[in-house]
Short mmCIF file of C-alpha atoms and ligand atoms in Angstrom, two decimals:
data_model
loop_
_atom_site.label_atom_id
_atom_site.label_comp_id
_atom_site.label_asym_id
_atom_site.label_seq_id
_atom_site.Cartn_x
_atom_site.Cartn_y
_atom_site.Cartn_z
CA MET A 28 -0.08 -0.03 -0.01
CA ALA A 29 3.19 2.44 0.60
CA ALA A 30 4.05 1.74 -2.95
CA GLU A 31 0.94 2.62 -4.11
CA GLY A 32 0.81 5.63 -2.27
CA GLN A 33 -1.90 4.32 0.02
CA PRO A 34 -2.29 5.23 3.69
CA ALA A 35 -1.49 2.62 6.03
CA TYR A 36 -5.12 1.82 6.98
CA ARG A 37 -5.97 0.20 3.66
CA ALA A 38 -3.31 -2.48 4.58
CA GLN A 39 -4.97 -3.09 7.42
CA GLN A 40 -8.42 -3.03 5.83
CA ILE A 41 -7.26 -5.53 3.59
CA ARG A 42 -5.88 -7.92 6.24
CA ASP A 43 -9.13 -7.48 8.10
CA ALA A 44 -11.22 -8.65 5.13
CA VAL A 45 -8.70 -11.58 4.55
CA TRP A 46 -8.59 -12.83 8.35
CA ARG A 47 -11.74 -11.48 10.10
CA ARG A 48 -14.19 -12.22 7.01
CA ASN A 49 -12.37 -14.52 5.48
CA ALA A 50 -12.47 -12.89 1.84
CA ALA A 51 -12.16 -15.89 -0.73
CA ALA A 52 -11.68 -13.26 -3.63
CA GLU A 53 -10.48 -9.50 -4.41
CA ASP A 54 -14.46 -8.53 -5.22
CA GLU A 55 -14.91 -9.36 -1.07
CA LEU A 56 -12.44 -6.59 -0.31
CA ARG A 57 -15.74 -4.38 0.04
CA THR A 58 -13.95 -1.58 2.45
CA LEU A 59 -11.55 -0.57 -0.61
CA PRO A 60 -12.64 1.80 -3.25
CA GLY A 61 -13.36 0.45 -6.58
CA PRO A 62 -10.47 1.61 -8.43
CA LEU A 63 -7.91 0.74 -5.40
CA ARG A 64 -9.85 -2.86 -5.26
CA ALA A 65 -8.97 -3.37 -9.20
CA ARG A 66 -5.47 -2.62 -8.62
CA VAL A 67 -5.20 -5.11 -5.52
CA ALA A 68 -6.63 -7.49 -8.02
CA GLU A 69 -4.19 -6.76 -10.40
CA THR A 70 -1.31 -7.28 -8.12
CA PHE A 71 -2.43 -9.90 -5.37
CA ARG A 72 -3.90 -13.31 -4.90
CA VAL A 73 -5.91 -13.27 -2.09
CA ASP A 74 -6.39 -17.32 -2.56
CA THR A 75 -3.61 -19.79 -4.03
CA ILE A 76 -6.05 -22.66 -3.86
CA ALA A 77 -7.94 -23.07 -7.03
CA ALA A 78 -10.50 -25.58 -6.20
CA ASP A 79 -11.61 -27.80 -3.21
CA GLU A 80 -13.37 -31.03 -3.44
CA VAL A 81 -14.58 -32.01 0.27
CA LYS A 82 -15.71 -35.77 1.18
CA VAL A 83 -17.52 -36.30 4.59
CA ALA A 84 -17.06 -39.05 7.03
CA ASP A 85 -17.77 -40.45 10.45
CA GLY A 86 -21.30 -39.25 9.88
CA GLY A 87 -20.11 -35.64 9.69
CA LEU A 88 -17.33 -35.51 12.13
CA THR A 89 -14.38 -35.63 9.57
CA GLU A 90 -14.20 -33.60 6.28
CA LYS A 91 -11.54 -34.47 4.12
CA THR A 92 -10.28 -31.82 1.47
CA LEU A 93 -8.73 -32.48 -1.34
CA HIS A 94 -7.24 -28.87 -2.70
CA LEU A 95 -5.98 -27.95 -6.43
CA LEU A 96 -3.13 -25.67 -6.55
CA SER A 97 -2.74 -23.12 -9.09
CA ASP A 98 0.00 -25.60 -10.82
CA GLY A 99 -2.01 -28.53 -10.76
CA ALA A 100 -0.43 -30.02 -7.50
CA LEU A 101 -2.91 -31.70 -5.43
CA ILE A 102 -2.47 -31.74 -1.38
CA GLU A 103 -4.89 -32.66 1.26
CA SER A 104 -6.48 -31.22 4.70
CA VAL A 105 -8.61 -32.89 7.08
CA LEU A 106 -11.10 -31.26 9.40
CA MET A 107 -11.91 -33.21 12.63
CA HIS A 108 -14.91 -32.24 14.96
CA TYR A 109 -15.04 -32.88 18.47
CA PRO A 110 -17.98 -31.91 20.16
CA ALA A 111 -18.14 -31.03 23.78
CA ARG A 112 -18.18 -33.82 26.20
CA GLY A 113 -18.04 -34.38 29.94
CA TYR A 114 -20.06 -32.96 32.57
CA GLY A 115 -18.39 -29.83 34.07
CA GLY A 116 -20.92 -28.34 36.10
CA PRO A 117 -24.58 -26.89 35.29
CA GLY A 118 -24.48 -25.69 31.75
CA ARG A 119 -20.66 -26.57 31.40
CA PRO A 120 -19.03 -29.30 29.38
CA LEU A 121 -15.74 -30.54 30.98
CA HIS A 122 -14.10 -30.44 27.53
CA ARG A 123 -15.27 -27.71 25.19
CA GLU A 124 -15.64 -28.39 21.74
CA ARG A 125 -13.07 -28.56 19.48
CA HIS A 126 -12.28 -28.43 15.62
CA THR A 127 -8.91 -29.22 14.57
CA LEU A 128 -7.76 -28.87 11.15
CA CYS A 129 -4.40 -31.56 9.80
CA ILE A 130 -2.62 -29.69 6.91
CA SER A 131 0.03 -30.53 4.68
CA SER A 132 3.28 -28.80 4.38
CA GLN A 133 4.79 -30.33 0.77
CA ALA A 134 2.71 -31.60 -2.41
CA GLY A 135 4.26 -35.36 -1.74
CA CYS A 136 7.21 -36.56 0.68
CA ALA A 137 10.43 -37.48 -0.32
CA VAL A 138 10.78 -39.49 3.21
CA GLY A 139 8.99 -42.61 1.64
CA CYS A 140 7.51 -44.27 4.84
CA PRO A 141 6.08 -47.78 3.32
CA PHE A 142 3.12 -47.59 5.40
CA CYS A 143 2.22 -44.14 4.23
CA ALA A 144 0.16 -42.99 0.86
CA THR A 145 1.93 -39.99 0.58
CA GLY A 146 5.42 -41.33 0.88
CA GLU A 147 4.28 -43.72 -1.96
CA LEU A 148 3.50 -40.49 -4.38
CA GLY A 149 7.07 -39.32 -3.77
CA PHE A 150 8.09 -35.67 -3.63
CA GLY A 151 6.58 -33.24 -5.62
CA ARG A 152 7.36 -29.70 -4.17
CA ASP A 153 7.41 -27.90 -1.31
CA LEU A 154 4.29 -25.54 -0.57
CA GLU A 155 4.62 -21.91 -0.33
CA THR A 156 3.80 -20.07 3.09
CA ALA A 157 0.50 -19.03 1.50
CA GLU A 158 -0.50 -22.39 0.11
CA ILE A 159 -0.13 -23.72 3.79
CA VAL A 160 -2.12 -20.96 5.42
CA ASP A 161 -4.70 -20.80 2.81
CA GLN A 162 -5.72 -24.38 3.66
CA VAL A 163 -6.53 -22.97 7.30
CA ARG A 164 -8.59 -20.33 5.57
CA HIS A 165 -10.59 -22.27 3.58
CA ALA A 166 -11.30 -24.55 6.64
CA ALA A 167 -11.90 -21.41 8.83
CA ARG A 168 -14.73 -20.18 6.15
CA ARG A 169 -16.42 -23.44 6.24
CA LEU A 170 -16.44 -23.37 9.95
CA SER A 171 -17.39 -19.93 10.43
CA ALA A 172 -20.72 -20.94 7.96
CA SER A 173 -21.85 -22.84 10.95
CA GLY A 174 -21.03 -20.43 13.69
CA SER A 175 -17.63 -22.46 14.66
CA ARG A 176 -14.18 -21.57 14.86
CA LEU A 177 -11.08 -23.49 13.94
CA THR A 178 -9.27 -24.63 17.79
CA ASN A 179 -6.19 -26.39 16.66
CA VAL A 180 -3.88 -26.93 13.49
CA VAL A 181 -1.60 -29.77 13.30
CA PHE A 182 0.84 -30.47 10.46
CA MET A 183 0.33 -34.13 9.96
CA GLY A 184 -0.87 -33.92 6.58
CA MET A 185 1.39 -34.45 3.24
CA GLY A 186 5.02 -34.02 3.86
CA GLU A 187 7.52 -33.43 5.85
CA PRO A 188 7.42 -30.22 7.88
CA LEU A 189 10.75 -29.83 8.79
CA LEU A 190 12.07 -30.25 5.36
CA ASN A 191 10.36 -27.14 4.69
CA LEU A 192 10.87 -25.48 7.62
CA ASP A 193 11.49 -21.66 6.79
CA ARG A 194 7.72 -21.76 5.30
CA VAL A 195 6.14 -23.77 8.10
CA LEU A 196 7.55 -21.28 10.67
CA GLU A 197 6.39 -18.22 8.63
CA ALA A 198 2.84 -19.75 8.37
CA VAL A 199 2.82 -20.61 12.18
CA ALA A 200 3.87 -16.99 12.93
CA ILE A 201 1.01 -15.71 10.69
CA LEU A 202 -1.34 -18.22 12.38
CA ALA A 203 -0.17 -17.21 16.05
CA ASP A 204 -0.46 -13.52 15.14
CA PRO A 205 -3.53 -11.82 17.01
CA ARG A 206 -4.11 -9.53 13.77
CA MET A 207 -4.35 -12.51 11.42
CA PHE A 208 -5.48 -15.94 12.94
CA GLY A 209 -4.72 -15.87 16.51
CA LEU A 210 -4.26 -19.51 17.14
CA GLY A 211 -2.43 -20.13 20.23
CA ALA A 212 0.95 -21.53 20.12
CA ARG A 213 -0.17 -24.36 22.33
CA HIS A 214 -2.91 -25.10 19.80
CA VAL A 215 -0.63 -25.89 17.05
CA VAL A 216 1.28 -29.32 16.57
CA VAL A 217 4.19 -30.19 14.22
CA SER A 218 4.88 -33.65 13.24
CA THR A 219 8.23 -34.87 12.41
CA SER A 220 9.44 -38.41 10.83
CA GLY A 221 12.86 -37.18 12.63
CA VAL A 222 14.94 -34.26 10.70
CA VAL A 223 17.41 -33.72 13.92
CA PRO A 224 18.83 -30.61 12.49
CA GLY A 225 15.40 -29.26 11.94
CA ILE A 226 14.51 -30.03 15.56
CA ARG A 227 17.87 -28.50 16.83
CA ARG A 228 16.73 -25.43 14.94
CA LEU A 229 13.22 -25.48 16.65
CA THR A 230 15.07 -25.61 20.13
CA ALA A 231 17.19 -22.66 19.51
CA LEU A 232 13.67 -20.81 18.79
CA GLY A 233 12.22 -21.48 22.06
CA PRO A 234 8.34 -22.90 22.64
CA GLN A 235 6.66 -22.23 19.43
CA PHE A 236 4.45 -25.38 19.12
CA THR A 237 4.02 -28.73 20.24
CA LEU A 238 6.64 -31.12 19.10
CA ALA A 239 5.60 -34.48 17.58
CA VAL A 240 8.09 -37.08 16.53
CA SER A 241 6.80 -40.15 14.24
CA LEU A 242 8.64 -42.73 15.88
CA HIS A 243 6.79 -46.03 14.95
CA ALA A 244 9.62 -48.26 16.26
CA ALA A 245 12.31 -47.86 19.15
CA ARG A 246 14.68 -50.53 17.29
CA ASP A 247 16.96 -49.20 14.54
CA PRO A 248 16.77 -52.29 12.08
CA LEU A 249 12.90 -51.87 12.20
CA ARG A 250 13.04 -48.20 12.05
CA ASP A 251 15.31 -48.37 8.84
CA VAL A 252 12.35 -49.91 7.12
CA LEU A 253 9.26 -47.95 8.68
CA VAL A 254 10.74 -44.29 8.67
CA PRO A 255 13.87 -44.52 5.81
CA LEU A 256 15.14 -41.10 7.26
CA ASN A 257 16.45 -43.52 10.18
CA ARG A 258 19.59 -44.39 8.15
CA ARG A 259 20.74 -41.25 8.14
CA TRP A 260 19.62 -40.22 11.95
CA PRO A 261 19.06 -43.08 13.90
CA VAL A 262 16.73 -43.32 16.70
CA ALA A 263 18.94 -42.49 19.58
CA GLU A 264 20.18 -39.08 17.76
CA VAL A 265 16.17 -38.18 16.92
CA VAL A 266 15.47 -39.14 20.80
CA ALA A 267 18.12 -36.92 22.16
CA ALA A 268 17.20 -34.17 19.78
CA ALA A 269 13.75 -34.24 21.23
CA ARG A 270 14.61 -34.82 24.53
CA ASP A 271 16.75 -31.31 24.48
CA HIS A 272 13.68 -29.66 23.10
CA ALA A 273 11.30 -30.83 25.77
CA ARG A 274 14.12 -29.97 28.39
CA VAL A 275 14.61 -26.04 26.92
CA THR A 276 11.20 -25.61 26.08
CA GLY A 277 9.58 -27.28 29.33
CA ARG A 278 7.14 -28.71 26.43
CA ARG A 279 6.13 -32.16 26.46
CA VAL A 280 6.98 -34.23 23.04
CA SER A 281 4.72 -36.43 21.56
CA TYR A 282 5.56 -39.67 19.82
CA GLU A 283 3.39 -41.01 17.29
CA TYR A 284 3.40 -44.96 16.98
CA VAL A 285 1.47 -46.35 13.87
CA MET A 286 0.48 -50.04 14.92
CA ILE A 287 1.33 -52.59 12.22
CA SER A 288 -0.12 -55.90 12.65
CA GLY A 289 3.15 -58.41 13.21
CA VAL A 290 5.57 -55.75 12.41
CA ASN A 291 6.34 -53.07 15.05
CA ASP A 292 3.51 -54.52 17.70
CA THR A 293 5.43 -57.39 19.64
CA SER A 294 5.83 -57.03 23.59
CA VAL A 295 9.53 -56.76 22.57
CA ASP A 296 8.79 -53.40 20.66
CA ALA A 297 6.73 -52.46 23.72
CA GLU A 298 9.56 -52.78 26.07
CA ALA A 299 12.10 -51.63 23.84
CA LEU A 300 9.58 -48.24 23.38
CA ALA A 301 9.11 -47.77 27.53
CA MET A 302 13.16 -48.29 28.01
CA LEU A 303 13.84 -45.79 25.23
CA LEU A 304 11.54 -43.01 26.70
CA ARG A 305 11.33 -43.68 30.51
CA GLY A 306 11.95 -40.67 32.81
CA ASP A 307 11.60 -38.41 29.64
CA LEU A 308 8.89 -35.35 29.50
CA ALA A 309 7.21 -37.40 26.47
CA HIS A 310 4.06 -39.16 25.67
CA VAL A 311 2.97 -41.79 23.14
CA ASN A 312 0.10 -42.09 20.80
CA LEU A 313 -0.59 -45.27 19.32
CA ILE A 314 -2.15 -45.14 16.15
CA PRO A 315 -3.93 -48.28 14.40
CA MET A 316 -2.67 -48.35 10.71
CA ASN A 317 -4.73 -46.93 7.99
CA PRO A 318 -4.42 -49.60 5.35
CA VAL A 319 -3.14 -48.29 2.25
CA ALA A 320 -3.01 -50.14 -1.18
CA HIS A 321 0.48 -50.79 -1.85
CA THR A 322 1.33 -52.62 1.48
CA PRO A 323 0.77 -55.99 2.49
CA TRP A 324 0.18 -54.79 6.17
CA GLN A 325 -2.84 -54.72 8.24
CA ALA A 326 -3.70 -52.65 11.33
CA SER A 327 -2.74 -54.27 14.71
CA SER A 328 -6.04 -55.82 16.47
CA PRO A 329 -7.55 -53.54 19.28
CA GLU A 330 -6.69 -56.10 21.72
CA ARG A 331 -3.47 -56.01 20.66
CA VAL A 332 -2.97 -52.39 20.90
CA ALA A 333 -4.63 -52.35 24.14
CA GLU A 334 -1.95 -54.92 25.32
CA PHE A 335 0.92 -52.86 23.83
CA ALA A 336 -0.41 -49.58 25.61
CA ALA A 337 -0.53 -51.30 29.03
CA LEU A 338 3.00 -52.86 28.71
CA VAL A 339 4.40 -49.36 27.52
CA ARG A 340 2.43 -47.58 30.53
CA LYS A 341 3.81 -50.59 33.01
CA GLY A 342 7.31 -49.67 31.60
CA GLY A 343 6.71 -45.67 32.87
CA VAL A 344 5.64 -44.05 29.61
CA GLY A 345 2.42 -42.29 29.25
CA VAL A 346 0.39 -43.67 26.44
CA THR A 347 -2.99 -42.86 24.67
CA ILE A 348 -4.86 -45.04 21.89
CA ARG A 349 -5.76 -42.46 19.30
CA ALA A 350 -9.08 -43.05 17.52
CA ASN A 351 -8.85 -43.52 13.85
CA ARG A 352 -10.79 -41.03 12.00
CA GLY A 353 -12.01 -40.58 7.94
CA GLN A 354 -11.42 -44.40 7.33
CA ASP A 355 -14.21 -44.07 4.73
CA ALA A 356 -13.30 -41.12 3.29
CA GLY A 357 -9.60 -42.60 2.56
CA ALA A 358 -8.10 -39.98 5.07
CA ALA A 359 -4.76 -41.93 5.65
CA CYS A 360 -2.50 -39.27 4.62
CA GLY A 361 -2.16 -38.85 0.84
CA GLN A 362 -4.77 -41.31 -0.06
CA LEU A 363 -7.10 -38.94 -1.93
CA ALA A 364 -4.24 -37.41 -4.03
CA ALA A 365 -2.83 -41.13 -4.44
CA ASP A 366 -6.25 -42.28 -5.84
CA ARG A 367 -6.10 -39.31 -8.27
CA ALA A 368 -2.70 -39.68 -9.37
CA GLY A 369 -4.23 -43.58 -10.66
CA GLN A 370 -3.75 -46.73 -9.15
CA PRO A 371 -0.11 -48.19 -9.70
CA THR A 372 -0.11 -51.13 -11.68
CA ALA A 373 -0.73 -54.75 -10.03
CA SER A 374 2.64 -55.64 -11.00
CA VAL A 375 3.89 -52.25 -9.36
CA VAL A 376 2.15 -53.22 -6.29
CA ALA A 377 3.22 -56.81 -6.04
CA ARG A 378 7.23 -55.72 -6.44
CA ARG A 379 6.52 -53.09 -3.70
CA ARG A 380 4.92 -55.59 -1.57
CA GLU A 381 7.85 -58.11 -2.14
CA ALA A 382 10.44 -55.55 -1.38
CA ILE A 383 8.73 -54.42 1.81
CA VAL A 384 8.25 -58.11 3.30
CA ARG A 385 11.84 -58.82 2.43
CA GLU A 386 13.22 -55.71 4.37
CA SER A 387 10.86 -56.21 7.06
CA GLU A 388 11.75 -60.02 7.64
CA ALA A 389 15.30 -58.82 7.46
CA ALA A 390 14.76 -55.85 9.99
CA LEU A 391 12.64 -58.12 12.34
CA ARG A 392 15.60 -60.51 12.55
CA GLY A 393 17.58 -57.49 13.50
CA ASP A 394 19.70 -56.64 10.66
CA ARG A 395 20.33 -53.22 9.84
CA ASN A 396 19.52 -52.03 6.31
CA THR A 397 22.98 -50.94 4.88
CA GLN A 398 21.40 -49.60 1.45
CA SER A 399 22.02 -46.06 0.63
CA LEU A 400 19.35 -43.45 1.08
CA PRO A 401 17.00 -43.62 -1.95
CA ALA A 402 17.96 -40.96 -4.30
CA GLU A 403 15.03 -38.68 -3.84
CA LEU A 404 15.59 -38.53 0.24
CA ALA A 405 19.61 -38.21 -0.38
CA ALA A 406 18.63 -35.22 -2.21
CA ALA A 407 16.13 -33.88 0.27
CA VAL A 408 18.67 -34.25 3.12
CA GLY A 409 21.90 -34.13 1.38
CA PRO A 410 24.99 -32.02 1.67
CA GLY A 411 24.06 -28.47 0.13
CA ARG A 412 20.55 -28.47 1.66
CA ARG A 413 20.38 -25.94 4.54
CA LEU A 414 18.16 -27.74 6.99
N1 SAH B 511 5.63 -36.34 7.58
C1 SAH B 511 5.45 -35.88 8.96
C2 SAH B 511 4.08 -35.65 9.10
C3 SAH B 511 3.01 -35.67 8.19
S1 SAH B 511 2.45 -37.79 8.38
C4 SAH B 511 5.58 -36.98 9.97
O1 SAH B 511 6.05 -38.26 9.65
O2 SAH B 511 5.49 -37.14 11.31
C5 SAH B 511 1.54 -37.25 9.88
C6 SAH B 511 1.47 -38.75 10.52
O3 SAH B 511 0.66 -39.60 9.72
C7 SAH B 511 2.62 -39.74 11.03
O4 SAH B 511 2.52 -40.00 12.42
C8 SAH B 511 2.56 -40.63 10.00
O5 SAH B 511 3.13 -41.70 10.63
C9 SAH B 511 0.87 -40.96 10.17
N2 SAH B 511 0.61 -41.88 8.84
C10 SAH B 511 1.09 -42.14 7.78
N3 SAH B 511 0.37 -42.79 6.78
C11 SAH B 511 -0.37 -43.69 8.09
C12 SAH B 511 -1.40 -44.74 7.84
N4 SAH B 511 -1.52 -45.39 6.82
N5 SAH B 511 -1.98 -45.16 9.13
C13 SAH B 511 -1.87 -44.52 10.17
N6 SAH B 511 -0.98 -43.26 10.35
C14 SAH B 511 -0.29 -42.97 9.21
FE1 SF4 B 512 6.37 -38.58 4.44
FE2 SF4 B 512 5.58 -38.28 7.22
FE3 SF4 B 512 4.11 -40.10 4.96
FE4 SF4 B 512 6.76 -40.51 5.99
S1 SF4 B 512 4.60 -40.65 7.20
S2 SF4 B 512 6.20 -40.46 3.75
S3 SF4 B 512 7.28 -38.55 6.81
S4 SF4 B 512 4.46 -37.69 5.01
#
């Protein structure tokens, strides 16, 4: 506005229209005089998302959106509604209602975890800050139509947030700014598959949000297969970085653990997990795996998940079993985009399955995976990349 010779309050008016009234297009900047609005329309984009396709699941409690970006890339976000519950006194619930949005930080992902539909898609590109933020604005717009407000944002959609950290930090700052979205830092979770330099950068910045670490295995041979980044930063290094983060920020770290039947759900795994995290400011979330097309794996049974949780708890570590959301909408991260990309041929799926079985059998015997990183992942974390 300064460059246009406009007074500062015009910038404020645009910010209010975009954030307070969730303007979707330039013609909704109604407080601006016509000629200035036309000038803004020439110079700015109020929205970076070209189209949304919404799928509803869980009887309306989960809404999964496939967003089409301007260059044709597809990303996903998932809006989850948690109604108020519990009795907290007359007319007062114990837990207020929550509306949590799970957003993407990249189109695709280079890490390639074999149980993840996004990993199977491979890496597309980093999202721009505005593309991260606009997922939130779209959800907020839908919520405000029903008189509700977004309360929580989690970076657990497509992509590895710590491999696009500059943009993620910028997006978090915008979401936290009271003049813009005004979301409390305590209401943002960033989940990482274990990019150690990124965790260390966050620690140096102090408490910005809750850190979640996707562990999925406490033993290196198995984690080498389940989270290929482990071949670069093994379990001990990831947990040491997360432990420092908790110590410096005073904030508890969440560890995510996807439960895969017969792969990482044995009593030995539970014991290893408890030994690894005992005494830490940490909490484990067990998540039954959402089945995805290209793996031969199934979710652990509810009984097995409960037994595993009991063992971890007995070992001295806090643990919660996370309910699965949106299975009927293909809500495992990346599934809608993967469907759109077209099903892989039967022979590709068969080859993938064979490789996963071979690697996981070797891992279950305790062999480390000595293969070098897949090319895409090596490029994402290799020398020359500032992490
Ligand atoms: N890349 C980051 C954040 C996005 S993935 C990370 O891995 O942490 C967010 C979470 O979804 C991770 O904990 C991931 O392991 C989990 N996830 C991916 N595929 C899944 C599946 N098929 N079933 C259950 N959880 C899955
Ligand atoms: Fe990437 Fe996370 Fe999926 Fe692994 S689980 S492939 S890190 S998005």
